[in-house]
Amino acid sequence: MNQQLERLLPVLSTIPGVNIPTSLLQGAYIAASQRKIEQLEQALRYEVGLLNQKVEAGTLRLDHEYVRSESFAANVMQALRAAEVAESEGKLRFIARALAGCSLSFPPPILDRFQTMRIIEGMSDRELKVFVEYFQLLDPIDPYRDFVPVDSQVSVVGLTRQEFVAALLGLQQLGLLSKEALTDRDGEWVDTPRQSGSGFAWKLTALARQVATLSRVGLEEPL
């Protein structure tokens, strides 16, 4: 088994019920650098510790059946593959948070953990930054009903408007955002300063909800 993978198993084993047979991971090869694995291990240790505290407090629930399954082991491998191409420590922290989230029990609809981790792997640093901060532009009570008009001039700190739009297009390609036509009904509850004449707006998708749920976007301190 890859030595880099061995570093993560003791951390994961502190999640109650997790017992990943090494036989499932035989022959696994991960090309992530030693530094990336160390940063991922550190981030995972923090996220798992936080998760365990909240499980003990009763604010989060573990999926005991899932953490004993081969599917959870597959999530670990996905996280390591994502670490190979991660461009920053912030992305590694996001991967660690999502991997820890794979151990949780979620209410319906059923969350597709494998699909969600695959999408997270494909997100660039800029797309991740925009995805996380995009939620700050929306209604905090129900961000999935809210939207940002496509011709709005909003952006996020540190990015030009052109960079912001490019990231939105990338998130659309990943299936996290959709460009939808606004209806008259939409106009009834859109804040006046954000109304747009283009008739189209960016909206979060069901897949975006999965990514946000697994990584607890908006529920933990920012990356």
mmCIF file of C-alpha atoms in Angstrom:
data_model
loop_
_atom_site.group_PDB
_atom_site.id
_atom_site.type_symbol
_atom_site.label_atom_id
_atom_site.label_comp_id
_atom_site.label_asym_id
_atom_site.label_seq_id
_atom_site.Cartn_x
_atom_site.Cartn_y
_atom_site.Cartn_z
ATOM 1 C CA MET A 1 0.000 0.000 0.000
ATOM 2 C CA ASN A 2 1.199 3.494 -0.800
ATOM 3 C CA GLN A 3 2.939 5.127 2.166
ATOM 4 C CA GLN A 4 1.089 8.378 1.506
ATOM 5 C CA LEU A 5 -2.197 6.548 1.914
ATOM 6 C CA GLU A 6 -1.002 4.947 5.132
ATOM 7 C CA ARG A 7 -0.636 8.406 6.676
ATOM 8 C CA LEU A 8 -4.382 9.063 6.407
ATOM 9 C CA LEU A 9 -5.706 5.772 7.744
ATOM 10 C CA PRO A 10 -4.923 6.460 11.444
ATOM 11 C CA VAL A 11 -6.759 9.794 11.154
ATOM 12 C CA LEU A 12 -9.785 8.228 9.481
ATOM 13 C CA SER A 13 -9.853 5.405 12.008
ATOM 14 C CA THR A 14 -10.730 7.929 14.735
ATOM 15 C CA ILE A 15 -14.192 8.235 13.123
ATOM 16 C CA PRO A 16 -16.345 5.741 15.041
ATOM 17 C CA GLY A 17 -16.981 2.635 12.964
ATOM 18 C CA VAL A 18 -14.393 3.302 10.263
ATOM 19 C CA ASN A 19 -12.250 0.268 9.585
ATOM 20 C CA ILE A 20 -10.848 0.307 6.065
ATOM 21 C CA PRO A 21 -9.322 -3.098 5.210
ATOM 22 C CA THR A 22 -5.861 -2.574 3.765
ATOM 23 C CA SER A 23 -6.676 -5.315 1.246
ATOM 24 C CA LEU A 24 -9.056 -2.879 -0.468
ATOM 25 C CA LEU A 25 -6.200 -0.444 -0.984
ATOM 26 C CA GLN A 26 -3.503 -2.851 -2.145
ATOM 27 C CA GLY A 27 -1.818 -1.682 -5.313
ATOM 28 C CA ALA A 28 -3.084 1.864 -4.895
ATOM 29 C CA TYR A 29 -0.656 4.433 -6.252
ATOM 30 C CA ILE A 30 -0.954 8.114 -5.465
ATOM 31 C CA ALA A 31 1.309 10.655 -7.144
ATOM 32 C CA ALA A 32 0.623 13.584 -4.811
ATOM 33 C CA SER A 33 3.733 15.202 -3.364
ATOM 34 C CA GLN A 34 4.788 14.575 0.210
ATOM 35 C CA ARG A 35 3.992 18.189 1.082
ATOM 36 C CA LYS A 36 0.448 17.889 -0.274
ATOM 37 C CA ILE A 37 -0.169 14.701 1.658
ATOM 38 C CA GLU A 38 1.129 16.327 4.851
ATOM 39 C CA GLN A 39 -1.188 19.304 4.328
ATOM 40 C CA LEU A 40 -4.108 16.982 3.560
ATOM 41 C CA GLU A 41 -3.372 14.911 6.658
ATOM 42 C CA GLN A 42 -3.243 18.019 8.840
ATOM 43 C CA ALA A 43 -6.490 19.351 7.393
ATOM 44 C CA LEU A 44 -8.191 15.970 7.698
ATOM 45 C CA ARG A 45 -7.107 15.645 11.331
ATOM 46 C CA TYR A 46 -8.727 19.004 12.076
ATOM 47 C CA GLU A 47 -11.941 18.221 10.156
ATOM 48 C CA VAL A 48 -12.347 14.763 11.667
ATOM 49 C CA GLY A 49 -11.733 16.165 15.153
ATOM 50 C CA LEU A 50 -14.382 18.825 14.589
ATOM 51 C CA LEU A 51 -16.770 16.262 13.137
ATOM 52 C CA ASN A 52 -16.318 13.910 16.100
ATOM 53 C CA GLN A 53 -17.006 16.739 18.537
ATOM 54 C CA LYS A 54 -20.272 17.565 16.766
ATOM 55 C CA VAL A 55 -21.272 13.915 16.558
ATOM 56 C CA GLU A 56 -20.735 13.591 20.310
ATOM 57 C CA ALA A 57 -22.760 16.752 20.862
ATOM 58 C CA GLY A 58 -25.567 15.344 18.735
ATOM 59 C CA THR A 59 -25.511 18.089 16.104
ATOM 60 C CA LEU A 60 -24.259 15.718 13.375
ATOM 61 C CA ARG A 61 -25.024 12.040 12.776
ATOM 62 C CA LEU A 62 -22.684 9.389 11.392
ATOM 63 C CA ASP A 63 -23.763 6.948 8.700
ATOM 64 C CA HIS A 64 -22.443 3.875 10.512
ATOM 65 C CA GLU A 65 -23.269 1.487 7.695
ATOM 66 C CA TYR A 66 -21.599 3.637 5.059
ATOM 67 C CA VAL A 67 -18.301 4.186 6.897
ATOM 68 C CA ARG A 68 -17.851 0.396 7.085
ATOM 69 C CA SER A 69 -18.462 -0.039 3.355
ATOM 70 C CA GLU A 70 -16.114 -0.298 0.399
ATOM 71 C CA SER A 71 -17.783 2.844 -0.931
ATOM 72 C CA PHE A 72 -16.202 4.901 1.847
ATOM 73 C CA ALA A 73 -12.794 3.436 0.969
ATOM 74 C CA ALA A 74 -13.457 4.553 -2.620
ATOM 75 C CA ASN A 75 -14.111 8.073 -1.328
ATOM 76 C CA VAL A 76 -10.700 8.034 0.341
ATOM 77 C CA MET A 77 -9.067 7.150 -2.970
ATOM 78 C CA GLN A 78 -11.017 9.902 -4.715
ATOM 79 C CA ALA A 79 -9.803 12.419 -2.139
ATOM 80 C CA LEU A 80 -6.200 11.380 -2.733
ATOM 81 C CA ARG A 81 -6.595 11.668 -6.498
ATOM 82 C CA ALA A 82 -8.067 15.139 -5.979
ATOM 83 C CA ALA A 83 -5.046 16.027 -3.839
ATOM 84 C CA GLU A 84 -2.747 15.129 -6.729
ATOM 85 C CA VAL A 85 -4.052 18.043 -8.807
ATOM 86 C CA ALA A 86 -4.929 20.467 -5.985
ATOM 87 C CA GLU A 87 -3.387 23.866 -6.627
ATOM 88 C CA SER A 88 -3.449 25.257 -3.110
ATOM 89 C CA GLU A 89 -3.681 24.430 0.567
ATOM 90 C CA GLY A 90 -7.193 25.875 0.524
ATOM 91 C CA LYS A 91 -8.278 23.257 -1.993
ATOM 92 C CA LEU A 92 -6.712 20.521 0.148
ATOM 93 C CA ARG A 93 -8.675 21.761 3.167
ATOM 94 C CA PHE A 94 -11.856 21.647 1.099
ATOM 95 C CA ILE A 95 -11.069 18.075 0.018
ATOM 96 C CA ALA A 96 -10.465 17.084 3.651
ATOM 97 C CA ARG A 97 -13.753 18.661 4.724
ATOM 98 C CA ALA A 98 -15.660 16.843 1.979
ATOM 99 C CA LEU A 99 -14.002 13.504 2.791
ATOM 100 C CA ALA A 100 -14.909 13.881 6.455
ATOM 101 C CA GLY A 101 -18.424 14.764 5.313
ATOM 102 C CA CYS A 102 -18.685 11.447 3.468
ATOM 103 C CA SER A 103 -19.029 9.754 6.864
ATOM 104 C CA LEU A 104 -22.175 11.673 7.799
ATOM 105 C CA SER A 105 -25.813 10.703 7.503
ATOM 106 C CA PHE A 106 -27.888 13.149 5.482
ATOM 107 C CA PRO A 107 -31.634 13.598 5.128
ATOM 108 C CA PRO A 108 -33.326 12.809 1.769
ATOM 109 C CA PRO A 109 -32.785 13.233 -1.087
ATOM 110 C CA ILE A 110 -29.957 10.693 -1.050
ATOM 111 C CA LEU A 111 -26.603 12.385 -1.555
ATOM 112 C CA ASP A 112 -24.360 10.779 -4.194
ATOM 113 C CA ARG A 113 -21.010 10.948 -2.418
ATOM 114 C CA PHE A 114 -18.990 9.400 -5.248
ATOM 115 C CA GLN A 115 -20.352 11.842 -7.824
ATOM 116 C CA THR A 116 -19.832 14.769 -5.471
ATOM 117 C CA MET A 117 -16.201 13.901 -4.735
ATOM 118 C CA ARG A 118 -15.575 13.525 -8.460
ATOM 119 C CA ILE A 119 -16.905 17.037 -9.070
ATOM 120 C CA ILE A 120 -14.787 18.446 -6.238
ATOM 121 C CA GLU A 121 -11.701 16.876 -7.803
ATOM 122 C CA GLY A 122 -12.438 18.715 -11.054
ATOM 123 C CA MET A 123 -12.813 22.185 -9.516
ATOM 124 C CA SER A 124 -9.958 24.616 -10.060
ATOM 125 C CA ASP A 125 -8.811 26.916 -7.272
ATOM 126 C CA ARG A 126 -10.572 29.873 -8.853
ATOM 127 C CA GLU A 127 -13.789 27.920 -9.381
ATOM 128 C CA LEU A 128 -13.679 26.753 -5.768
ATOM 129 C CA LYS A 129 -13.163 30.312 -4.520
ATOM 130 C CA VAL A 130 -16.112 31.566 -6.556
ATOM 131 C CA PHE A 131 -18.291 28.604 -5.550
ATOM 132 C CA VAL A 132 -17.722 29.206 -1.826
ATOM 133 C CA GLU A 133 -18.053 32.982 -1.992
ATOM 134 C CA TYR A 134 -21.014 32.820 -4.397
ATOM 135 C CA PHE A 135 -23.155 31.808 -1.430
ATOM 136 C CA GLN A 136 -22.390 35.192 0.161
ATOM 137 C CA LEU A 137 -24.174 36.884 -2.743
ATOM 138 C CA LEU A 138 -27.387 34.927 -2.213
ATOM 139 C CA ASP A 139 -30.248 34.812 0.250
ATOM 140 C CA PRO A 140 -28.759 33.004 3.297
ATOM 141 C CA ILE A 141 -32.142 31.501 4.180
ATOM 142 C CA ASP A 142 -32.665 29.786 0.823
ATOM 143 C CA PRO A 143 -29.722 30.305 -1.573
ATOM 144 C CA TYR A 144 -31.063 27.667 -3.962
ATOM 145 C CA ARG A 145 -34.067 29.833 -4.881
ATOM 146 C CA ASP A 146 -31.997 32.986 -5.218
ATOM 147 C CA PHE A 147 -29.933 33.960 -8.268
ATOM 148 C CA VAL A 148 -27.433 36.432 -9.720
ATOM 149 C CA PRO A 149 -28.355 38.086 -13.056
ATOM 150 C CA VAL A 150 -25.849 37.247 -15.776
ATOM 151 C CA ASP A 151 -25.223 40.917 -16.547
ATOM 152 C CA SER A 152 -24.762 41.885 -12.909
ATOM 153 C CA GLN A 153 -21.444 43.585 -12.193
ATOM 154 C CA VAL A 154 -20.858 41.743 -8.917
ATOM 155 C CA SER A 155 -17.644 39.817 -8.388
ATOM 156 C CA VAL A 156 -15.624 38.428 -5.486
ATOM 157 C CA VAL A 157 -12.649 39.980 -3.761
ATOM 158 C CA GLY A 158 -9.377 39.351 -5.554
ATOM 159 C CA LEU A 159 -10.892 38.567 -8.956
ATOM 160 C CA THR A 160 -11.645 40.815 -11.896
ATOM 161 C CA ARG A 161 -15.114 40.713 -13.380
ATOM 162 C CA GLN A 162 -13.699 38.749 -16.339
ATOM 163 C CA GLU A 163 -12.083 36.175 -14.039
ATOM 164 C CA PHE A 164 -15.307 35.892 -12.048
ATOM 165 C CA VAL A 165 -17.379 35.242 -15.179
ATOM 166 C CA ALA A 166 -14.835 32.691 -16.424
ATOM 167 C CA ALA A 167 -15.155 30.825 -13.121
ATOM 168 C CA LEU A 168 -18.961 30.925 -13.382
ATOM 169 C CA LEU A 169 -18.718 29.363 -16.834
ATOM 170 C CA GLY A 170 -16.422 26.675 -15.426
ATOM 171 C CA LEU A 171 -18.894 25.948 -12.632
ATOM 172 C CA GLN A 172 -21.633 25.708 -15.243
ATOM 173 C CA GLN A 173 -19.576 23.151 -17.155
ATOM 174 C CA LEU A 174 -19.179 21.142 -13.934
ATOM 175 C CA GLY A 175 -22.944 21.188 -13.464
ATOM 176 C CA LEU A 176 -22.908 23.404 -10.364
ATOM 177 C CA LEU A 177 -24.562 26.432 -11.941
ATOM 178 C CA SER A 178 -27.227 26.777 -14.598
ATOM 179 C CA LYS A 179 -28.137 29.792 -16.690
ATOM 180 C CA GLU A 180 -31.901 30.128 -16.527
ATOM 181 C CA ALA A 181 -34.457 32.539 -17.921
ATOM 182 C CA LEU A 182 -36.046 34.804 -15.321
ATOM 183 C CA THR A 183 -39.811 34.760 -15.050
ATOM 184 C CA ASP A 184 -42.253 37.441 -13.950
ATOM 185 C CA ARG A 185 -42.631 35.545 -10.699
ATOM 186 C CA ASP A 186 -38.880 35.734 -10.123
ATOM 187 C CA GLY A 187 -39.095 39.485 -10.480
ATOM 188 C CA GLU A 188 -41.553 39.681 -7.622
ATOM 189 C CA TRP A 189 -38.986 38.699 -5.005
ATOM 190 C CA VAL A 190 -35.684 39.818 -6.501
ATOM 191 C CA ASP A 191 -34.154 42.776 -4.657
ATOM 192 C CA THR A 192 -34.472 45.826 -6.865
ATOM 193 C CA PRO A 193 -30.711 46.622 -7.055
ATOM 194 C CA ARG A 194 -30.080 43.151 -8.476
ATOM 195 C CA GLN A 195 -32.769 43.127 -11.161
ATOM 196 C CA SER A 196 -31.451 42.789 -14.651
ATOM 197 C CA GLY A 197 -32.679 43.502 -18.133
ATOM 198 C CA SER A 198 -30.993 40.494 -19.734
ATOM 199 C CA GLY A 199 -33.679 38.073 -18.618
ATOM 200 C CA PHE A 200 -31.165 35.384 -17.572
ATOM 201 C CA ALA A 201 -29.539 34.542 -14.266
ATOM 202 C CA TRP A 202 -27.103 32.113 -12.643
ATOM 203 C CA LYS A 203 -28.754 29.631 -10.283
ATOM 204 C CA LEU A 204 -27.317 26.866 -8.130
ATOM 205 C CA THR A 205 -28.169 23.333 -9.235
ATOM 206 C CA ALA A 206 -29.071 20.177 -7.341
ATOM 207 C CA LEU A 207 -25.455 19.083 -7.792
ATOM 208 C CA ALA A 208 -24.287 22.339 -6.177
ATOM 209 C CA ARG A 209 -26.491 21.494 -3.212
ATOM 210 C CA GLN A 210 -24.738 18.107 -2.939
ATOM 211 C CA VAL A 211 -21.277 19.702 -2.962
ATOM 212 C CA ALA A 212 -22.311 22.347 -0.431
ATOM 213 C CA THR A 213 -23.942 19.752 1.831
ATOM 214 C CA LEU A 214 -20.999 17.358 1.795
ATOM 215 C CA SER A 215 -18.439 20.110 2.411
ATOM 216 C CA ARG A 216 -20.717 22.079 4.764
ATOM 217 C CA VAL A 217 -20.286 25.307 2.826
ATOM 218 C CA GLY A 218 -21.586 28.166 4.913
ATOM 219 C CA LEU A 219 -21.669 26.084 8.101
ATOM 220 C CA GLU A 220 -17.974 26.159 8.997
ATOM 221 C CA GLU A 221 -15.305 28.847 8.975
ATOM 222 C CA PRO A 222 -14.284 29.919 5.437
ATOM 223 C CA LEU A 223 -11.303 28.318 3.732
#
